[in-house]
Amino acid sequence: MLGFLVRRLGQGALVLVLISLITFFLINLAPGGPSAASRFETTAEERAALTKQLGLDQPLVSRYGQWAGGVVQGNFGVTLNGGQPIGPILRQRLGNTAQLGLSALLLSVVIGIPLGILTAMRRNSALDHVVNAITTLGMSIPDFWTGIMAILLFSVVWKVLPSSGLYDASAGFSVVGWLQHMILPAGVLAFVMLPNLVRFTRSSLLEVLGMDYLRTARAKGVTEPRVIRKHALRNALVPIIAMVGLILPALLSGSVIIESVFGLPGMGRLAVDAALGRDYNTIMAVTLVAGAVVIVTNLLVDLTYSFVDPRIRHD
């Protein structure tokens, strides 16, 4: 197990280095270049002075070395637009995105897995067809359109849920207020991710339900709920966990749109604002943190396999 962890952590560090290299050189090759950090109404002398002040006149390799050296020491630098330290901003935004992503993941798992089990047990029934239609709808509709329609219905027409923010700033933070603000964005994000989990759970369970050992269990008089819970679901759980592991990066990327639609101050909205403002230091920091989150979650998913199925060993 220790060798597996060391090997995976080493691979993760190498992936992060590649991500940082590709992102750094691509954003500097983009139209506009580093000199676009200055405003267009400024004079050529002012833009040259600002470029020199930010260190954007140095060679790319030198700038990457300085940036990487700072990151190793936990320093992501300062924002090009404002000069604020990026580290505290990242910690605050990552916490907000984690609230959204974990809420959406919880909704997806709590609703998606039971629905997948029910549709597998009642294959070709009316419930199966209704759930199949809803999941097809969820996979077909863009998440930004679903978010806008949810705001129109629940916030504008019915006025039962707030349309933006994490809580009511005038009333202060409260758990009830946080839940009211989180229902719409987390629900929309879960609605987009839910179809994959429902369909994957259904197909995984259908494969297991046809196995001989389940027929033997039924022939011995084991009740159907116990057959599903104790035998079928346990063997179908490994591919379902793999699917949850694939959903986690999708939740992170999906938060970019959801946070923009619902006005949530998270990592996704920070990335959009940084891209629009050509704040390259912030873009690098957001990309690196997002890559680290994906690598760590994938490692945790792989470790979970061993606990669910002891036959899987990480040597």
mmCIF file of C-alpha atoms in Angstrom:
data_model
loop_
_atom_site.group_PDB
_atom_site.id
_atom_site.type_symbol
_atom_site.label_atom_id
_atom_site.label_comp_id
_atom_site.label_asym_id
_atom_site.label_seq_id
_atom_site.Cartn_x
_atom_site.Cartn_y
_atom_site.Cartn_z
ATOM 1 C CA MET A 1 0.000 0.000 0.000
ATOM 2 C CA LEU A 2 2.831 2.409 0.900
ATOM 3 C CA GLY A 3 4.523 1.782 -2.444
ATOM 4 C CA PHE A 4 1.237 2.396 -4.241
ATOM 5 C CA LEU A 5 0.755 5.711 -2.426
ATOM 6 C CA VAL A 6 4.315 6.861 -3.144
ATOM 7 C CA ARG A 7 3.987 5.883 -6.817
ATOM 8 C CA ARG A 8 0.628 7.644 -7.231
ATOM 9 C CA LEU A 9 1.798 10.779 -5.438
ATOM 10 C CA GLY A 10 4.877 10.877 -7.669
ATOM 11 C CA GLN A 11 2.718 10.500 -10.774
ATOM 12 C CA GLY A 12 0.423 13.247 -9.464
ATOM 13 C CA ALA A 13 3.350 15.626 -8.936
ATOM 14 C CA LEU A 14 4.568 14.937 -12.487
ATOM 15 C CA VAL A 15 1.092 15.605 -13.884
ATOM 16 C CA LEU A 16 0.924 18.907 -11.997
ATOM 17 C CA VAL A 17 4.273 19.966 -13.457
ATOM 18 C CA LEU A 18 3.037 19.150 -16.981
ATOM 19 C CA ILE A 19 -0.227 21.015 -16.349
ATOM 20 C CA SER A 20 1.647 24.082 -15.142
ATOM 21 C CA LEU A 21 4.062 23.993 -18.109
ATOM 22 C CA ILE A 22 1.317 23.630 -20.721
ATOM 23 C CA THR A 23 -0.920 26.280 -19.112
ATOM 24 C CA PHE A 24 1.903 28.781 -18.587
ATOM 25 C CA PHE A 25 3.209 28.671 -22.132
ATOM 26 C CA LEU A 26 -0.249 28.504 -23.765
ATOM 27 C CA ILE A 27 -1.579 31.604 -21.992
ATOM 28 C CA ASN A 28 1.564 33.485 -22.954
ATOM 29 C CA LEU A 29 1.143 32.433 -26.600
ATOM 30 C CA ALA A 30 -2.510 33.565 -26.633
ATOM 31 C CA PRO A 31 -3.453 36.675 -28.670
ATOM 32 C CA GLY A 32 -2.677 39.847 -26.761
ATOM 33 C CA GLY A 33 0.218 38.386 -24.840
ATOM 34 C CA PRO A 34 1.412 39.530 -21.415
ATOM 35 C CA SER A 35 1.453 43.200 -22.479
ATOM 36 C CA ALA A 36 -2.367 43.119 -22.637
ATOM 37 C CA ALA A 37 -2.363 43.224 -18.813
ATOM 38 C CA SER A 38 -2.255 47.011 -19.107
ATOM 39 C CA ARG A 39 -5.274 49.098 -20.039
ATOM 40 C CA PHE A 40 -5.699 50.148 -23.666
ATOM 41 C CA GLU A 41 -6.201 53.842 -22.842
ATOM 42 C CA THR A 42 -2.748 54.092 -21.235
ATOM 43 C CA THR A 43 0.231 55.393 -23.196
ATOM 44 C CA ALA A 44 2.954 53.160 -24.594
ATOM 45 C CA GLU A 45 5.376 54.373 -21.899
ATOM 46 C CA GLU A 46 2.921 53.587 -19.105
ATOM 47 C CA ARG A 47 2.275 50.117 -20.520
ATOM 48 C CA ALA A 48 6.011 49.464 -20.813
ATOM 49 C CA ALA A 49 6.541 50.595 -17.205
ATOM 50 C CA LEU A 50 3.715 48.374 -15.948
ATOM 51 C CA THR A 51 5.043 45.429 -17.949
ATOM 52 C CA LYS A 52 8.477 45.896 -16.376
ATOM 53 C CA GLN A 53 6.960 46.351 -12.894
ATOM 54 C CA LEU A 54 5.077 43.041 -13.187
ATOM 55 C CA GLY A 55 8.163 41.293 -14.553
ATOM 56 C CA LEU A 56 6.421 40.505 -17.837
ATOM 57 C CA ASP A 57 9.441 41.679 -19.850
ATOM 58 C CA GLN A 58 11.612 38.804 -18.638
ATOM 59 C CA PRO A 59 12.115 35.599 -20.688
ATOM 60 C CA LEU A 60 9.350 33.004 -20.361
ATOM 61 C CA VAL A 61 11.635 30.320 -18.939
ATOM 62 C CA SER A 62 12.904 32.698 -16.261
ATOM 63 C CA ARG A 63 9.370 33.785 -15.339
ATOM 64 C CA TYR A 64 8.194 30.170 -15.140
ATOM 65 C CA GLY A 65 11.144 29.303 -12.891
ATOM 66 C CA GLN A 66 10.346 32.195 -10.549
ATOM 67 C CA TRP A 67 6.648 31.257 -10.477
ATOM 68 C CA ALA A 68 7.353 27.562 -9.847
ATOM 69 C CA GLY A 69 9.832 28.424 -7.090
ATOM 70 C CA GLY A 70 7.185 30.532 -5.366
ATOM 71 C CA VAL A 71 4.537 27.805 -5.682
ATOM 72 C CA VAL A 72 6.845 25.214 -4.098
ATOM 73 C CA GLN A 73 7.095 27.567 -1.103
ATOM 74 C CA GLY A 74 3.294 28.036 -1.052
ATOM 75 C CA ASN A 75 3.352 31.466 -2.704
ATOM 76 C CA PHE A 76 1.131 31.860 -5.794
ATOM 77 C CA GLY A 77 2.141 35.493 -6.277
ATOM 78 C CA VAL A 78 -0.206 38.469 -6.566
ATOM 79 C CA THR A 79 -3.023 39.290 -8.944
ATOM 80 C CA LEU A 80 -1.990 41.360 -11.960
ATOM 81 C CA ASN A 81 -5.183 43.393 -11.559
ATOM 82 C CA GLY A 82 -4.969 44.832 -8.055
ATOM 83 C CA GLY A 83 -1.810 43.293 -6.623
ATOM 84 C CA GLN A 84 -3.639 41.212 -3.996
ATOM 85 C CA PRO A 85 -2.053 37.963 -2.697
ATOM 86 C CA ILE A 86 -3.616 35.024 -4.576
ATOM 87 C CA GLY A 87 -3.300 32.478 -1.739
ATOM 88 C CA PRO A 88 -6.024 33.912 0.569
ATOM 89 C CA ILE A 89 -8.333 34.463 -2.427
ATOM 90 C CA LEU A 90 -7.883 30.836 -3.494
ATOM 91 C CA ARG A 91 -8.638 29.491 -0.004
ATOM 92 C CA GLN A 92 -11.875 31.479 0.210
ATOM 93 C CA ARG A 93 -13.047 30.627 -3.311
ATOM 94 C CA LEU A 94 -12.087 26.942 -3.009
ATOM 95 C CA GLY A 95 -14.202 26.672 0.152
ATOM 96 C CA ASN A 96 -17.232 28.132 -1.648
ATOM 97 C CA THR A 97 -16.773 25.802 -4.625
ATOM 98 C CA ALA A 98 -16.394 22.837 -2.257
ATOM 99 C CA GLN A 99 -19.741 23.722 -0.666
ATOM 100 C CA LEU A 100 -21.414 23.748 -4.084
ATOM 101 C CA GLY A 101 -19.666 20.625 -5.410
ATOM 102 C CA LEU A 102 -20.160 18.488 -2.300
ATOM 103 C CA SER A 103 -23.833 19.516 -2.042
ATOM 104 C CA ALA A 104 -24.394 18.573 -5.691
ATOM 105 C CA LEU A 105 -22.475 15.305 -5.245
ATOM 106 C CA LEU A 106 -24.526 14.415 -2.158
ATOM 107 C CA LEU A 107 -27.773 15.062 -4.048
ATOM 108 C CA SER A 108 -26.539 13.032 -7.034
ATOM 109 C CA VAL A 109 -25.553 10.023 -4.895
ATOM 110 C CA VAL A 110 -28.596 10.077 -2.587
ATOM 111 C CA ILE A 111 -31.047 10.347 -5.500
ATOM 112 C CA GLY A 112 -29.123 8.739 -8.369
ATOM 113 C CA ILE A 113 -28.078 5.398 -6.870
ATOM 114 C CA PRO A 114 -31.540 4.490 -5.422
ATOM 115 C CA LEU A 115 -33.168 5.497 -8.733
ATOM 116 C CA GLY A 116 -30.691 3.319 -10.639
ATOM 117 C CA ILE A 117 -31.436 0.373 -8.339
ATOM 118 C CA LEU A 118 -35.204 0.831 -8.688
ATOM 119 C CA THR A 119 -35.086 1.053 -12.482
ATOM 120 C CA ALA A 120 -32.878 -2.055 -12.637
ATOM 121 C CA MET A 121 -35.263 -4.028 -10.401
ATOM 122 C CA ARG A 122 -38.295 -2.828 -12.403
ATOM 123 C CA ARG A 123 -36.816 -3.013 -15.899
ATOM 124 C CA ASN A 124 -39.148 -1.908 -18.724
ATOM 125 C CA SER A 125 -41.793 -0.752 -16.228
ATOM 126 C CA ALA A 126 -43.512 2.642 -16.285
ATOM 127 C CA LEU A 127 -41.067 3.886 -13.620
ATOM 128 C CA ASP A 128 -38.123 2.772 -15.752
ATOM 129 C CA HIS A 129 -39.436 4.669 -18.795
ATOM 130 C CA VAL A 130 -40.199 7.844 -16.802
ATOM 131 C CA VAL A 131 -36.743 7.895 -15.173
ATOM 132 C CA ASN A 132 -35.130 7.171 -18.552
ATOM 133 C CA ALA A 133 -36.981 10.139 -20.087
ATOM 134 C CA ILE A 134 -35.943 12.453 -17.235
ATOM 135 C CA THR A 135 -32.294 11.391 -17.419
ATOM 136 C CA THR A 136 -32.301 11.893 -21.187
ATOM 137 C CA LEU A 137 -33.705 15.385 -20.577
ATOM 138 C CA GLY A 138 -30.977 16.095 -18.017
ATOM 139 C CA MET A 139 -28.244 14.988 -20.428
ATOM 140 C CA SER A 140 -29.685 16.991 -23.341
ATOM 141 C CA ILE A 141 -30.325 20.392 -21.746
ATOM 142 C CA PRO A 142 -27.313 22.724 -21.212
ATOM 143 C CA ASP A 143 -26.701 23.505 -17.541
ATOM 144 C CA PHE A 144 -26.713 27.293 -18.095
ATOM 145 C CA TRP A 145 -30.237 27.082 -19.593
ATOM 146 C CA THR A 146 -31.439 24.897 -16.713
ATOM 147 C CA GLY A 147 -29.977 27.421 -14.263
ATOM 148 C CA ILE A 148 -31.658 30.396 -15.948
ATOM 149 C CA MET A 149 -35.027 28.598 -16.064
ATOM 150 C CA ALA A 150 -34.688 27.640 -12.376
ATOM 151 C CA ILE A 151 -34.048 31.287 -11.453
ATOM 152 C CA LEU A 152 -37.049 32.441 -13.520
ATOM 153 C CA LEU A 153 -39.393 29.885 -11.932
ATOM 154 C CA PHE A 154 -38.279 29.742 -8.284
ATOM 155 C CA SER A 155 -36.918 33.274 -7.800
ATOM 156 C CA VAL A 156 -38.811 35.520 -10.229
ATOM 157 C CA VAL A 157 -42.244 33.876 -10.705
ATOM 158 C CA TRP A 158 -42.803 31.947 -7.438
ATOM 159 C CA LYS A 159 -40.359 33.953 -5.282
ATOM 160 C CA VAL A 160 -39.614 30.997 -2.965
ATOM 161 C CA LEU A 161 -35.815 30.761 -3.294
ATOM 162 C CA PRO A 162 -33.013 33.353 -3.670
ATOM 163 C CA SER A 163 -31.344 33.598 -7.052
ATOM 164 C CA SER A 164 -27.720 34.386 -6.127
ATOM 165 C CA GLY A 165 -25.094 34.452 -3.393
ATOM 166 C CA LEU A 166 -24.280 32.071 -0.545
ATOM 167 C CA TYR A 167 -26.374 33.818 2.114
ATOM 168 C CA ASP A 168 -28.267 37.036 2.800
ATOM 169 C CA ALA A 169 -25.561 39.591 3.670
ATOM 170 C CA SER A 170 -28.068 41.910 5.379
ATOM 171 C CA ALA A 171 -29.355 39.155 7.712
ATOM 172 C CA GLY A 172 -25.957 37.538 8.330
ATOM 173 C CA PHE A 173 -24.977 33.898 7.944
ATOM 174 C CA SER A 174 -27.392 31.184 9.088
ATOM 175 C CA VAL A 175 -27.726 27.510 8.220
ATOM 176 C CA VAL A 176 -31.296 27.973 6.987
ATOM 177 C CA GLY A 177 -30.272 30.910 4.803
ATOM 178 C CA TRP A 178 -27.314 28.955 3.435
ATOM 179 C CA LEU A 179 -29.575 26.004 2.557
ATOM 180 C CA GLN A 180 -32.057 28.306 0.813
ATOM 181 C CA HIS A 181 -29.277 29.841 -1.284
ATOM 182 C CA MET A 182 -27.667 26.462 -2.074
ATOM 183 C CA ILE A 183 -30.798 24.578 -3.209
ATOM 184 C CA LEU A 184 -30.978 26.064 -6.719
ATOM 185 C CA PRO A 185 -27.275 25.952 -7.788
ATOM 186 C CA ALA A 186 -26.625 22.549 -6.171
ATOM 187 C CA GLY A 187 -29.905 21.172 -7.553
ATOM 188 C CA VAL A 188 -29.130 22.342 -11.100
ATOM 189 C CA LEU A 189 -25.573 20.977 -10.949
ATOM 190 C CA ALA A 190 -26.856 17.664 -9.568
ATOM 191 C CA PHE A 191 -29.559 17.511 -12.278
ATOM 192 C CA VAL A 192 -26.818 17.710 -14.908
ATOM 193 C CA MET A 193 -24.663 14.998 -13.253
ATOM 194 C CA LEU A 194 -27.509 12.742 -12.081
ATOM 195 C CA PRO A 195 -28.333 11.009 -15.409
ATOM 196 C CA ASN A 196 -24.883 9.438 -15.738
ATOM 197 C CA LEU A 197 -25.031 8.005 -12.224
ATOM 198 C CA VAL A 198 -28.586 6.659 -12.640
ATOM 199 C CA ARG A 199 -27.822 4.977 -15.944
ATOM 200 C CA PHE A 200 -24.490 3.568 -14.806
ATOM 201 C CA THR A 201 -26.007 2.168 -11.603
ATOM 202 C CA ARG A 202 -28.848 0.606 -13.597
ATOM 203 C CA SER A 203 -26.573 -1.034 -16.185
ATOM 204 C CA SER A 204 -24.078 -2.271 -13.546
ATOM 205 C CA LEU A 205 -26.838 -3.831 -11.467
ATOM 206 C CA LEU A 206 -28.516 -5.416 -14.495
ATOM 207 C CA GLU A 207 -25.252 -7.200 -15.330
ATOM 208 C CA VAL A 208 -24.961 -8.556 -11.792
ATOM 209 C CA LEU A 209 -28.650 -9.560 -11.489
ATOM 210 C CA GLY A 210 -28.167 -12.184 -14.205
ATOM 211 C CA MET A 211 -25.351 -13.997 -12.363
ATOM 212 C CA ASP A 212 -25.732 -17.628 -11.258
ATOM 213 C CA TYR A 213 -24.883 -16.978 -7.607
ATOM 214 C CA LEU A 214 -27.916 -14.693 -7.309
ATOM 215 C CA ARG A 215 -30.184 -17.414 -8.718
ATOM 216 C CA THR A 216 -28.700 -19.774 -6.150
ATOM 217 C CA ALA A 217 -29.404 -17.291 -3.363
ATOM 218 C CA ARG A 218 -33.018 -16.925 -4.501
ATOM 219 C CA ALA A 219 -33.357 -20.727 -4.759
ATOM 220 C CA LYS A 220 -32.232 -20.988 -1.112
ATOM 221 C CA GLY A 221 -35.121 -18.719 -0.116
ATOM 222 C CA VAL A 222 -33.229 -15.479 0.382
ATOM 223 C CA THR A 223 -35.632 -12.569 0.002
ATOM 224 C CA GLU A 224 -35.213 -10.279 -3.011
ATOM 225 C CA PRO A 225 -34.328 -7.130 -0.975
ATOM 226 C CA ARG A 226 -31.611 -9.105 0.844
ATOM 227 C CA VAL A 227 -30.317 -10.514 -2.469
ATOM 228 C CA ILE A 228 -30.022 -6.978 -3.844
ATOM 229 C CA ARG A 229 -28.544 -5.427 -0.697
ATOM 230 C CA LYS A 230 -26.131 -8.160 0.396
ATOM 231 C CA HIS A 231 -25.021 -9.690 -2.902
ATOM 232 C CA ALA A 232 -25.925 -7.774 -6.076
ATOM 233 C CA LEU A 233 -25.285 -4.207 -4.920
ATOM 234 C CA ARG A 234 -21.993 -5.079 -3.249
ATOM 235 C CA ASN A 235 -20.581 -6.503 -6.486
ATOM 236 C CA ALA A 236 -21.980 -3.661 -8.581
ATOM 237 C CA LEU A 237 -20.576 -1.019 -6.242
ATOM 238 C CA VAL A 238 -17.017 -0.891 -7.643
ATOM 239 C CA PRO A 239 -18.013 0.417 -11.112
ATOM 240 C CA ILE A 240 -20.476 2.805 -9.448
ATOM 241 C CA ILE A 241 -17.654 4.235 -7.315
ATOM 242 C CA ALA A 242 -15.593 4.595 -10.496
ATOM 243 C CA MET A 243 -18.467 6.604 -11.987
ATOM 244 C CA VAL A 244 -18.578 8.843 -8.904
ATOM 245 C CA GLY A 245 -14.845 9.414 -9.382
ATOM 246 C CA LEU A 246 -15.517 10.557 -12.945
ATOM 247 C CA ILE A 247 -18.290 12.873 -11.768
ATOM 248 C CA LEU A 248 -16.009 14.759 -9.359
ATOM 249 C CA PRO A 249 -13.918 16.496 -12.091
ATOM 250 C CA ALA A 250 -17.137 17.183 -14.003
ATOM 251 C CA LEU A 251 -18.559 18.884 -10.900
ATOM 252 C CA LEU A 252 -15.480 21.106 -10.772
ATOM 253 C CA SER A 253 -15.765 22.100 -14.427
ATOM 254 C CA GLY A 254 -19.551 22.442 -14.191
ATOM 255 C CA SER A 255 -19.164 24.878 -11.300
ATOM 256 C CA VAL A 256 -17.609 27.382 -13.740
ATOM 257 C CA ILE A 257 -20.981 27.883 -15.447
ATOM 258 C CA ILE A 258 -23.190 27.398 -12.385
ATOM 259 C CA GLU A 259 -21.228 29.921 -10.301
ATOM 260 C CA SER A 260 -21.438 32.462 -13.136
ATOM 261 C CA VAL A 261 -25.211 31.958 -13.546
ATOM 262 C CA PHE A 262 -25.996 32.118 -9.795
ATOM 263 C CA GLY A 263 -23.380 34.738 -8.879
ATOM 264 C CA LEU A 264 -21.478 32.488 -6.459
ATOM 265 C CA PRO A 265 -17.947 33.642 -5.507
ATOM 266 C CA GLY A 266 -16.175 30.340 -6.192
ATOM 267 C CA MET A 267 -13.217 28.978 -8.141
ATOM 268 C CA GLY A 268 -15.160 28.815 -11.402
ATOM 269 C CA ARG A 269 -16.181 32.455 -11.299
ATOM 270 C CA LEU A 270 -12.639 33.403 -10.236
ATOM 271 C CA ALA A 271 -11.274 31.583 -13.311
ATOM 272 C CA VAL A 272 -13.730 33.361 -15.624
ATOM 273 C CA ASP A 273 -12.937 36.787 -14.147
ATOM 274 C CA ALA A 274 -9.187 36.076 -14.368
ATOM 275 C CA ALA A 275 -9.479 34.988 -18.010
ATOM 276 C CA LEU A 276 -11.512 38.087 -18.927
ATOM 277 C CA GLY A 277 -9.039 40.335 -17.084
ATOM 278 C CA ARG A 278 -6.004 38.474 -18.469
ATOM 279 C CA ASP A 279 -4.777 37.904 -14.940
ATOM 280 C CA TYR A 280 -2.302 35.171 -15.786
ATOM 281 C CA ASN A 281 -1.034 34.582 -12.252
ATOM 282 C CA THR A 282 -4.581 33.823 -11.053
ATOM 283 C CA ILE A 283 -5.264 31.585 -14.067
ATOM 284 C CA MET A 284 -2.136 29.568 -13.289
ATOM 285 C CA ALA A 285 -3.087 29.237 -9.612
ATOM 286 C CA VAL A 286 -6.677 28.181 -10.347
ATOM 287 C CA THR A 287 -5.548 25.632 -12.955
ATOM 288 C CA LEU A 288 -2.950 24.121 -10.627
ATOM 289 C CA VAL A 289 -5.349 23.869 -7.663
ATOM 290 C CA ALA A 290 -8.073 22.341 -9.863
ATOM 291 C CA GLY A 291 -5.583 19.766 -11.172
ATOM 292 C CA ALA A 292 -4.479 18.933 -7.614
ATOM 293 C CA VAL A 293 -8.102 18.478 -6.504
ATOM 294 C CA VAL A 294 -8.782 16.063 -9.398
ATOM 295 C CA ILE A 295 -5.601 14.056 -8.673
ATOM 296 C CA VAL A 296 -6.370 13.755 -4.951
ATOM 297 C CA THR A 297 -10.015 12.762 -5.513
ATOM 298 C CA ASN A 298 -8.988 10.103 -8.035
ATOM 299 C CA LEU A 299 -6.485 8.718 -5.513
ATOM 300 C CA LEU A 300 -9.180 8.601 -2.821
ATOM 301 C CA VAL A 301 -11.540 6.789 -5.216
ATOM 302 C CA ASP A 302 -8.850 4.199 -5.987
ATOM 303 C CA LEU A 303 -8.240 3.655 -2.275
ATOM 304 C CA THR A 304 -11.975 3.220 -1.715
ATOM 305 C CA TYR A 305 -11.960 0.197 -4.061
ATOM 306 C CA SER A 306 -9.951 -1.801 -1.513
ATOM 307 C CA PHE A 307 -12.446 -1.116 1.264
ATOM 308 C CA VAL A 308 -15.464 -2.045 -0.885
ATOM 309 C CA ASP A 309 -13.887 -5.131 -2.459
ATOM 310 C CA PRO A 310 -11.001 -6.697 -0.441
ATOM 311 C CA ARG A 311 -9.982 -8.700 -3.533
ATOM 312 C CA ILE A 312 -8.608 -5.464 -5.021
ATOM 313 C CA ARG A 313 -5.121 -4.915 -3.672
ATOM 314 C CA HIS A 314 -2.830 -1.939 -4.266
ATOM 315 C CA ASP A 315 0.665 -3.435 -4.205
#
